[in-house]
Coordinates of N, CA and C in Angstrom, one line a residue:
M3 N -11.0 -22.6 39.3 CA -9.7 -22.5 38.7 C -8.7 -22.0 39.7
D4 N -7.6 -22.6 39.8 CA -6.5 -22.2 40.7 C -6.2 -20.7 40.6
V5 N -5.8 -20.0 41.6 CA -5.5 -18.6 41.6 C -4.3 -18.3 40.7
N6 N -3.3 -19.1 40.7 CA -2.1 -18.9 39.8 C -2.5 -19.1 38.4
V7 N -3.3 -20.1 38.1 CA -3.8 -20.4 36.7 C -4.7 -19.2 36.3
A8 N -5.6 -18.8 37.1 CA -6.5 -17.7 36.7 C -5.7 -16.4 36.5
G9 N -4.6 -16.2 37.2 CA -3.8 -15.0 37.0 C -3.0 -15.1 35.7
K10 N -2.6 -16.3 35.4 CA -1.8 -16.5 34.1 C -2.8 -16.2 32.9
V11 N -4.0 -16.8 33.0 CA -5.0 -16.5 32.0 C -5.3 -15.1 31.8
K12 N -5.5 -14.4 32.9 CA -5.8 -12.9 32.9 C -4.7 -12.2 32.3
T13 N -3.5 -12.5 32.6 CA -2.3 -11.8 32.0 C -2.2 -12.0 30.5
F14 N -2.5 -13.3 30.1 CA -2.5 -13.6 28.7 C -3.6 -12.8 27.9
V15 N -4.8 -12.8 28.4 CA -5.9 -12.1 27.8 C -5.6 -10.6 27.7
E16 N -5.0 -10.0 28.8 CA -4.6 -8.6 28.8 C -3.5 -8.3 27.8
S17 N -2.5 -9.2 27.7 CA -1.4 -9.0 26.7 C -1.9 -9.1 25.3
V18 N -2.8 -10.0 25.0 CA -3.4 -10.1 23.7 C -4.2 -8.8 23.3
S19 N -5.0 -8.3 24.3 CA -5.7 -7.1 24.0 C -4.8 -5.9 23.8
K20 N -3.7 -5.8 24.6 CA -2.7 -4.8 24.4 C -2.1 -4.8 23.0
L21 N -1.7 -6.1 22.6 CA -1.1 -6.2 21.3 C -2.1 -5.8 20.2
F22 N -3.3 -6.2 20.3 CA -4.3 -5.8 19.3 C -4.5 -4.2 19.2
A23 N -4.5 -3.6 20.4 CA -4.6 -2.1 20.5 C -3.4 -1.5 19.8
E24 N -2.2 -2.1 20.0 CA -1.0 -1.5 19.4 C -1.1 -1.7 17.8
I25 N -1.6 -2.8 17.4 CA -1.8 -3.0 15.9 C -2.8 -2.0 15.4
E26 N -3.9 -1.8 16.1 CA -4.9 -0.8 15.7 C -4.2 0.6 15.5
S27 N -3.3 0.9 16.4 CA -2.6 2.2 16.2 C -1.7 2.2 15.0
W28 N -1.1 1.1 14.7 CA -0.3 1.0 13.5 C -1.0 1.1 12.2
I29 N -2.3 0.7 12.2 CA -3.1 0.7 10.9 C -4.1 1.9 10.9
A30 N -4.0 2.7 11.9 CA -5.0 3.8 12.0 C -5.1 4.7 10.8
L31 N -3.9 5.0 10.2 CA -3.9 5.9 9.0 C -3.8 5.1 7.7
T32 N -4.3 3.9 7.7 CA -4.3 3.1 6.5 C -5.7 2.7 6.1
N33 N -5.9 2.0 5.0 CA -7.2 1.5 4.6 C -7.6 0.2 5.2
I34 N -6.8 -0.3 6.1 CA -7.0 -1.6 6.8 C -8.0 -1.4 7.9
K35 N -8.9 -2.4 8.0 CA -9.9 -2.4 9.1 C -9.6 -3.5 10.0
G36 N -9.6 -3.2 11.3 CA -9.4 -4.3 12.3 C -10.7 -4.6 13.0
I37 N -11.0 -5.9 13.1 CA -12.2 -6.4 13.7 C -11.9 -7.4 14.8
R38 N -12.3 -7.1 16.0 CA -12.1 -8.1 17.1 C -13.4 -8.9 17.3
Q39 N -13.2 -10.2 17.4 CA -14.3 -11.1 17.7 C -13.9 -12.0 18.8
E40 N -14.9 -12.2 19.7 CA -14.7 -13.0 20.9 C -14.7 -14.5 20.5
I41 N -13.7 -15.2 21.1 CA -13.6 -16.7 20.9 C -13.5 -17.3 22.2
E42 N -13.6 -18.6 22.3 CA -13.4 -19.4 23.5 C -12.3 -20.3 23.3
I43 N -11.3 -20.3 24.3 CA -10.2 -21.2 24.2 C -10.4 -22.2 25.4
S44 N -10.1 -23.5 25.1 CA -10.2 -24.5 26.2 C -8.8 -25.1 26.3
E45 N -8.2 -25.0 27.5 CA -6.9 -25.6 27.8 C -7.1 -26.6 29.0
E46 N -6.3 -27.6 28.9 CA -6.5 -28.6 30.0 C -6.2 -28.0 31.4
T47 N -5.2 -27.2 31.5 CA -4.8 -26.6 32.8 C -5.9 -25.6 33.3
S48 N -6.5 -24.8 32.4 CA -7.3 -23.7 32.9 C -8.8 -24.0 32.6
G49 N -9.1 -24.9 31.8 CA -10.5 -25.0 31.3 C -10.8 -24.0 30.2
S50 N -12.0 -23.5 30.1 CA -12.4 -22.6 29.0 C -12.3 -21.1 29.5
Y51 N -11.9 -20.2 28.6 CA -11.9 -18.8 28.9 C -12.1 -18.1 27.5
K52 N -12.5 -16.8 27.6 CA -12.8 -16.0 26.4 C -11.7 -15.0 26.2
V53 N -11.4 -14.8 24.9 CA -10.4 -13.9 24.5 C -10.8 -13.4 23.1
N54 N -10.3 -12.3 22.6 CA -10.6 -11.9 21.3 C -9.6 -12.4 20.3
K55 N -10.1 -12.7 19.0 CA -9.2 -12.8 17.9 C -9.3 -11.5 17.1
F56 N -8.4 -11.3 16.2 CA -8.3 -10.0 15.5 C -8.1 -10.3 14.0
I57 N -9.1 -9.8 13.3 CA -9.1 -9.9 11.8 C -8.8 -8.6 11.2
L58 N -7.8 -8.6 10.2 CA -7.6 -7.4 9.4 C -8.1 -7.6 8.0
E59 N -8.9 -6.6 7.5 CA -9.5 -6.6 6.2 C -9.0 -5.4 5.4
D60 N -8.9 -5.6 4.1 CA -8.6 -4.5 3.2 C -9.9 -3.6 3.0
E61 N -9.7 -2.6 2.2 CA -10.9 -1.7 2.0 C -12.0 -2.3 1.3
T62 N -11.8 -3.5 0.6 CA -13.0 -4.2 0.0 C -13.6 -5.2 0.9
G63 N -13.1 -5.4 2.1 CA -13.6 -6.3 3.0 C -13.0 -7.7 2.9
K64 N -11.9 -7.8 2.1 CA -11.2 -9.1 2.0 C -10.3 -9.3 3.1
K65 N -10.3 -10.5 3.7 CA -9.4 -10.8 4.9 C -8.0 -10.8 4.4
I66 N -7.1 -10.1 5.2 CA -5.7 -10.0 5.0 C -5.0 -11.1 5.9
V67 N -5.4 -11.0 7.1 CA -4.8 -11.9 8.1 C -5.7 -12.0 9.3
E68 N -5.6 -13.1 10.0 CA -6.3 -13.3 11.3 C -5.3 -13.6 12.4
F69 N -5.4 -12.9 13.4 CA -4.5 -13.1 14.6 C -5.4 -14.0 15.6
L70 N -5.0 -15.3 15.7 CA -5.8 -16.2 16.4 C -5.1 -16.7 17.7
P71 N -5.5 -16.2 18.8 CA -4.8 -16.7 20.1 C -5.1 -18.2 20.2
I72 N -4.0 -18.9 20.6 CA -4.0 -20.4 20.7 C -4.1 -20.8 22.2
G73 N -3.4 -20.1 23.0 CA -3.4 -20.4 24.4 C -2.3 -19.8 25.2
T74 N -2.4 -19.9 26.5 CA -1.3 -19.3 27.4 C -0.4 -20.4 27.9
F75 N -0.9 -21.6 28.0 CA 0.0 -22.7 28.6 C 0.8 -23.4 27.5
I76 N 1.9 -22.7 27.1 CA 2.8 -23.3 26.1 C 4.1 -23.5 26.7
I77 N 4.9 -24.4 26.1 CA 6.2 -24.7 26.7 C 7.1 -23.6 26.3
G78 N 7.8 -23.0 27.3 CA 8.8 -22.0 27.1 C 8.3 -20.6 26.9
G79 N 7.0 -20.3 27.0 CA 6.4 -19.0 26.8 C 5.2 -18.7 27.6
N80 N 4.7 -17.5 27.4 CA 3.5 -17.0 28.2 C 2.3 -17.0 27.3
G81 N 2.3 -17.5 26.1 CA 1.2 -17.5 25.2 C 1.6 -17.5 23.8
R82 N 0.6 -17.9 22.9 CA 0.9 -18.0 21.5 C -0.3 -17.5 20.7
I83 N 0.0 -16.8 19.6 CA -0.9 -16.3 18.7 C -0.5 -16.8 17.3
D84 N -1.4 -17.4 16.5 CA -1.1 -17.7 15.1 C -1.6 -16.6 14.2
L85 N -0.8 -16.2 13.2 CA -1.1 -15.3 12.2 C -1.5 -16.1 11.0
N86 N -2.8 -16.2 10.7 CA -3.2 -17.0 9.5 C -3.5 -16.1 8.4
G87 N -2.6 -16.1 7.4 CA -2.7 -15.3 6.2 C -3.4 -16.0 5.1
T88 N -3.4 -15.4 3.9 CA -4.0 -15.9 2.7 C -3.0 -16.9 2.0
I89 N -1.7 -16.8 2.3 CA -0.8 -17.8 1.6 C 0.1 -18.5 2.6
D90 N 0.2 -18.1 3.8 CA 1.1 -18.7 4.8 C 0.6 -18.4 6.2
K91 N 1.4 -19.0 7.2 CA 1.0 -18.8 8.6 C 2.3 -18.5 9.3
A92 N 2.2 -17.7 10.4 CA 3.4 -17.4 11.3 C 2.9 -17.5 12.7
I93 N 3.8 -17.7 13.6 CA 3.5 -17.9 15.0 C 4.2 -16.8 15.8
I94 N 3.5 -16.1 16.7 CA 4.2 -15.3 17.6 C 4.0 -15.8 19.0
V95 N 5.0 -15.6 19.9 CA 4.9 -16.1 21.2 C 5.2 -15.0 22.2
N96 N 4.6 -15.0 23.4 CA 4.9 -14.0 24.4 C 6.0 -14.6 25.3
L97 N 7.1 -13.9 25.4 CA 8.2 -14.3 26.2 C 8.7 -13.4 27.2
K98 N 9.2 -13.9 28.3 CA 9.8 -13.0 29.4 C 11.2 -12.6 28.9
T99 N 11.7 -11.6 29.5 CA 13.1 -11.1 29.2 C 14.0 -12.3 29.4
G100 N 14.9 -12.5 28.4 CA 15.8 -13.6 28.4 C 15.3 -14.8 27.7
G101 N 14.0 -14.9 27.6 CA 13.4 -16.1 26.9 C 13.6 -17.4 27.7
P102 N 13.0 -18.4 27.1 CA 13.2 -19.7 27.7 C 14.6 -20.2 27.7
S103 N 15.0 -21.0 28.7 CA 16.4 -21.5 28.8 C 16.3 -22.8 29.5
M104 N 17.5 -23.5 29.4 CA 17.7 -24.8 30.0 C 18.9 -24.7 30.9
T105 N 18.8 -25.2 32.1 CA 20.0 -25.2 33.0 C 20.4 -26.6 33.3
T106 N 21.6 -26.9 33.1 CA 22.2 -28.3 33.4 C 23.2 -28.1 34.5
T107 N 23.2 -29.1 35.4 CA 24.1 -29.2 36.5 C 24.9 -30.5 36.4
N108 N 26.2 -30.4 36.4 CA 27.1 -31.6 36.3 C 28.0 -31.6 37.6
T109 N 28.0 -32.7 38.2 CA 28.9 -32.8 39.4 C 29.9 -34.0 39.1
V110 N 31.2 -33.6 39.0 CA 32.2 -34.6 38.8 C 33.3 -34.4 39.8
G111 N 33.6 -35.5 40.5 CA 34.7 -35.4 41.5 C 34.5 -34.3 42.6
G112 N 33.2 -34.1 43.0 CA 33.0 -33.1 44.0 C 32.9 -31.7 43.5
R113 N 33.2 -31.5 42.2 CA 33.1 -30.2 41.6 C 31.8 -30.0 40.8
T114 N 31.0 -29.0 41.1 CA 29.7 -28.8 40.4 C 29.8 -27.7 39.4
E115 N 29.3 -28.0 38.2 CA 29.3 -27.0 37.2 C 27.9 -26.8 36.7
V116 N 27.4 -25.5 36.7 CA 26.1 -25.2 36.3 C 26.2 -24.4 35.0
Q117 N 25.4 -24.8 34.0 CA 25.4 -24.1 32.7 C 24.0 -23.8 32.3
T118 N 23.7 -22.5 31.9 CA 22.4 -22.2 31.4 C 22.5 -21.8 29.9
T119 N 21.6 -22.3 29.1 CA 21.6 -22.1 27.7 C 20.3 -21.5 27.3
S120 N 20.3 -20.4 26.7 CA 19.0 -19.8 26.2 C 18.6 -20.4 24.8
F121 N 17.3 -20.6 24.6 CA 16.9 -21.2 23.4 C 16.9 -20.2 22.2
Y122 N 16.7 -18.9 22.5 CA 16.7 -17.9 21.5 C 17.6 -16.7 21.9
K123 N 18.1 -16.1 20.8 CA 18.9 -14.9 21.0 C 18.1 -13.6 20.9
G124 N 18.4 -12.6 21.6 CA 17.8 -11.3 21.3 C 16.5 -11.0 22.1
I125 N 16.2 -11.8 23.1 CA 15.0 -11.6 23.9 C 15.4 -10.7 25.1
D126 N 15.5 -9.4 24.8 CA 16.0 -8.4 25.7 C 14.9 -7.6 26.4
Q127 N 13.6 -7.9 26.1 CA 12.5 -7.3 26.8 C 11.3 -8.3 26.7
E128 N 10.4 -8.2 27.7 CA 9.2 -9.0 27.7 C 8.3 -8.6 26.6
G129 N 7.7 -9.5 25.9 CA 6.7 -9.1 24.9 C 6.5 -10.2 23.9
W130 N 5.9 -9.8 22.8 CA 5.6 -10.8 21.7 C 6.8 -10.9 20.7
Y131 N 7.1 -12.1 20.3 CA 8.2 -12.4 19.4 C 7.8 -13.3 18.3
W132 N 8.3 -13.1 17.1 CA 8.2 -14.0 16.0 C 9.5 -14.8 16.0
I133 N 9.4 -16.1 16.1 CA 10.5 -17.0 16.1 C 10.8 -17.3 14.6
E134 N 11.7 -16.5 14.0 CA 12.0 -16.6 12.6 C 12.6 -17.9 12.2
D135 N 13.5 -18.4 13.0 CA 14.2 -19.6 12.7 C 14.6 -20.3 14.1
A136 N 13.8 -21.3 14.4 CA 14.0 -22.0 15.7 C 15.3 -22.8 15.7
R137 N 15.7 -23.3 14.6 CA 16.9 -24.0 14.5 C 18.1 -23.2 14.8
R138 N 18.1 -21.9 14.3 CA 19.2 -21.0 14.6 C 19.0 -20.2 15.9
G139 N 17.8 -20.3 16.5 CA 17.5 -19.5 17.7 C 17.2 -18.1 17.4
K140 N 16.7 -17.7 16.3 CA 16.5 -16.3 15.9 C 15.1 -15.9 16.2
A141 N 15.0 -14.9 17.2 CA 13.7 -14.4 17.6 C 13.7 -12.9 17.3
N142 N 12.5 -12.4 16.8 CA 12.4 -11.0 16.5 C 11.2 -10.4 17.3
F143 N 11.5 -9.3 18.0 CA 10.5 -8.6 18.7 C 9.4 -8.1 17.8
F144 N 8.1 -8.3 18.1 CA 7.0 -7.9 17.3 C 6.7 -6.4 17.3
S145 N 7.5 -5.7 16.5 CA 7.4 -4.3 16.4 C 6.5 -3.9 15.1
K146 N 6.3 -2.7 14.9 CA 5.6 -2.3 13.7 C 6.3 -2.8 12.4
D147 N 7.6 -2.7 12.4 CA 8.4 -3.1 11.2 C 8.2 -4.6 11.0
Q148 N 8.2 -5.4 12.1 CA 8.0 -6.8 12.0 C 6.6 -7.1 11.6
F149 N 5.6 -6.4 12.0 CA 4.2 -6.5 11.6 C 4.1 -6.4 10.1
V150 N 4.7 -5.3 9.6 CA 4.7 -5.0 8.1 C 5.3 -6.2 7.4
E151 N 6.4 -6.7 7.8 CA 7.1 -7.8 7.2 C 6.3 -9.0 7.2
L152 N 5.7 -9.3 8.3 CA 4.9 -10.6 8.4 C 3.6 -10.5 7.6
L153 N 3.0 -9.3 7.4 CA 1.8 -9.1 6.5 C 2.2 -9.5 5.1
Q154 N 3.4 -9.1 4.7 CA 3.9 -9.4 3.4 C 4.1 -10.9 3.3
E155 N 4.7 -11.5 4.3 CA 5.0 -12.9 4.2 C 3.8 -13.8 4.2
V156 N 2.9 -13.6 5.1 CA 1.7 -14.5 5.2 C 0.6 -14.2 4.3
S157 N 0.5 -13.0 3.7 CA -0.6 -12.6 2.9 C -0.2 -11.9 1.6
D158 N 1.1 -11.7 1.4 CA 1.6 -10.9 0.2 C 0.9 -9.6 0.2
Y159 N 0.7 -9.0 1.3 CA 0.1 -7.6 1.4 C 1.1 -6.6 1.8
E160 N 1.2 -5.6 1.0 CA 2.1 -4.5 1.3 C 1.4 -3.3 2.0
L161 N 1.8 -3.0 3.2 CA 1.2 -1.9 3.9 C 1.8 -0.6 3.4
S162 N 0.9 0.3 3.0 CA 1.4 1.6 2.4 C 1.1 2.7 3.3

């Protein structure tokens, strides 16, 4: 595996692990149990590598949601995790500060104009984001409040 590719995979695996540790701290004083299970992802660019998925269960052992890493080589981001709930699904992506953008350069009559357009608003720090509405470009940083909201949305589970 190419050194740059290996570095990107390593960064992705570390960011997934860090996110899951943060979620564990958010659920520490609840009845929710977090379970990490190793999976293997195969991407064309990197080949196969191992990373954990993260399952949240209620006090009866019923699955609330599964955080399933999809891969690091995605267009416009540094990785993707699917939140598979009991009634719906959400996607979070790891983005650099500023998020993905597109730059266009137009030259007319010897005058060059460069314009950069961001795909999403509000990407003011690197980290995991839920793209609430891609059409409107609305991205939300994956904070504890966002976590609670998404649990409600994908599994109709209220964190108390």
